[in-house]
Amino acid sequence: MEDFEVPTGAVAHIEKQYTELTSLSWEGQRTFTDEDFKLVITLSIHRDTGKPTAIFIGTTQKALFDKLLNDLSSYGLQWDYTSYDDENEKP
């Protein structure tokens, strides 16, 4: 998806609800977590525009994953891929 940017509302939600791990973040990537470290969110930052162009979410808790997908979708974020896609593939 050329010229894609993560919606600003989704970025604002992440910045408000989660803590940035500055020791893992750098100019091309921002990493966030919840207070219990049960969830990791990484924003990939475009080197020219400085805008987030991809988002990666990791957690082992399905309910937490589903809630975050739903929360971020309310800001217009559309998921090209989730781990659920792997579950639907035939071996």
Short mmCIF file of C-alpha atoms in Angstrom, two decimals:
data_model
loop_
_atom_site.label_atom_id
_atom_site.label_comp_id
_atom_site.label_asym_id
_atom_site.label_seq_id
_atom_site.Cartn_x
_atom_site.Cartn_y
_atom_site.Cartn_z
CA MET A 1 0.00 0.00 0.00
CA GLU A 2 1.98 2.90 -1.30
CA ASP A 3 1.56 6.25 0.49
CA PHE A 4 -0.23 4.62 3.44
CA GLU A 5 -0.14 6.34 6.81
CA VAL A 6 -1.49 5.05 10.09
CA PRO A 7 -4.50 7.27 10.90
CA THR A 8 -3.60 10.11 13.28
CA GLY A 9 -6.45 9.14 15.61
CA ALA A 10 -5.01 5.65 15.97
CA VAL A 11 -1.56 7.07 16.71
CA ALA A 12 -3.02 9.47 19.29
CA HIS A 13 -4.90 6.57 20.93
CA ILE A 14 -1.68 4.55 21.21
CA GLU A 15 0.27 7.52 22.58
CA LYS A 16 -2.44 8.21 25.19
CA GLN A 17 -3.19 4.65 26.29
CA TYR A 18 0.26 3.06 26.24
CA THR A 19 3.79 3.83 27.42
CA GLU A 20 6.53 4.40 24.86
CA LEU A 21 9.61 2.28 25.44
CA THR A 22 12.16 4.92 24.55
CA SER A 23 15.03 2.47 25.02
CA LEU A 24 13.64 0.41 22.12
CA SER A 25 12.43 3.31 19.99
CA TRP A 26 14.50 5.16 17.43
CA GLU A 27 13.84 7.53 14.50
CA GLY A 28 12.46 4.72 12.32
CA GLN A 29 10.42 2.93 14.94
CA ARG A 30 8.38 3.72 18.04
CA THR A 31 7.54 0.92 20.48
CA PHE A 32 4.82 1.00 23.14
CA THR A 33 3.50 -1.34 25.81
CA ASP A 34 0.83 -1.53 28.48
CA GLU A 35 1.67 -1.23 32.17
CA ASP A 36 1.87 -5.02 32.62
CA PHE A 37 3.97 -5.62 29.48
CA LYS A 38 1.27 -7.94 28.11
CA LEU A 39 1.11 -6.09 24.81
CA VAL A 40 3.69 -4.59 22.45
CA ILE A 41 2.83 -2.11 19.70
CA THR A 42 5.40 -0.94 17.18
CA LEU A 43 4.92 1.90 14.72
CA SER A 44 7.20 1.91 11.69
CA ILE A 45 8.14 5.50 10.81
CA HIS A 46 8.74 6.65 7.21
CA ARG A 47 12.25 8.08 6.92
CA ASP A 48 11.21 11.04 4.72
CA THR A 49 7.82 12.04 6.13
CA GLY A 50 8.32 11.05 9.77
CA LYS A 51 4.80 9.59 9.74
CA PRO A 52 3.88 6.07 10.90
CA THR A 53 3.30 3.85 7.86
CA ALA A 54 2.87 0.45 9.50
CA ILE A 55 1.76 -0.95 12.83
CA PHE A 56 2.69 -4.24 14.46
CA ILE A 57 0.95 -5.66 17.54
CA GLY A 58 2.09 -8.55 19.67
CA THR A 59 0.41 -10.28 22.60
CA THR A 60 -0.41 -13.80 23.71
CA GLN A 61 -3.80 -12.74 25.04
CA LYS A 62 -6.55 -13.11 22.46
CA ALA A 63 -9.05 -10.85 24.24
CA LEU A 64 -6.49 -8.06 24.54
CA PHE A 65 -5.53 -8.47 20.87
CA ASP A 66 -9.17 -8.38 19.74
CA LYS A 67 -9.93 -5.30 21.84
CA LEU A 68 -6.96 -3.41 20.40
CA LEU A 69 -7.87 -4.40 16.83
CA ASN A 70 -11.39 -3.13 17.45
CA ASP A 71 -10.24 0.08 19.17
CA LEU A 72 -7.83 0.98 16.37
CA SER A 73 -10.33 0.05 13.65
CA SER A 74 -12.66 2.71 15.06
CA TYR A 75 -10.09 5.28 13.89
CA GLY A 76 -10.28 4.01 10.32
CA LEU A 77 -7.34 1.61 10.49
CA GLN A 78 -7.86 -1.34 8.16
CA TRP A 79 -5.83 -4.47 8.71
CA ASP A 80 -4.16 -6.00 5.66
CA TYR A 81 -3.03 -8.95 7.74
CA THR A 82 -3.64 -10.39 11.20
CA SER A 83 -2.51 -13.67 12.70
CA TYR A 84 -6.07 -14.86 12.21
CA ASP A 85 -5.24 -15.04 8.49
CA ASP A 86 -2.76 -17.81 9.30
CA GLU A 87 -5.44 -19.77 11.13
CA ASN A 88 -7.60 -19.76 7.99
CA GLU A 89 -4.86 -21.15 5.72
CA LYS A 90 -4.98 -24.81 4.82
CA PRO A 91 -1.76 -26.80 5.37
#
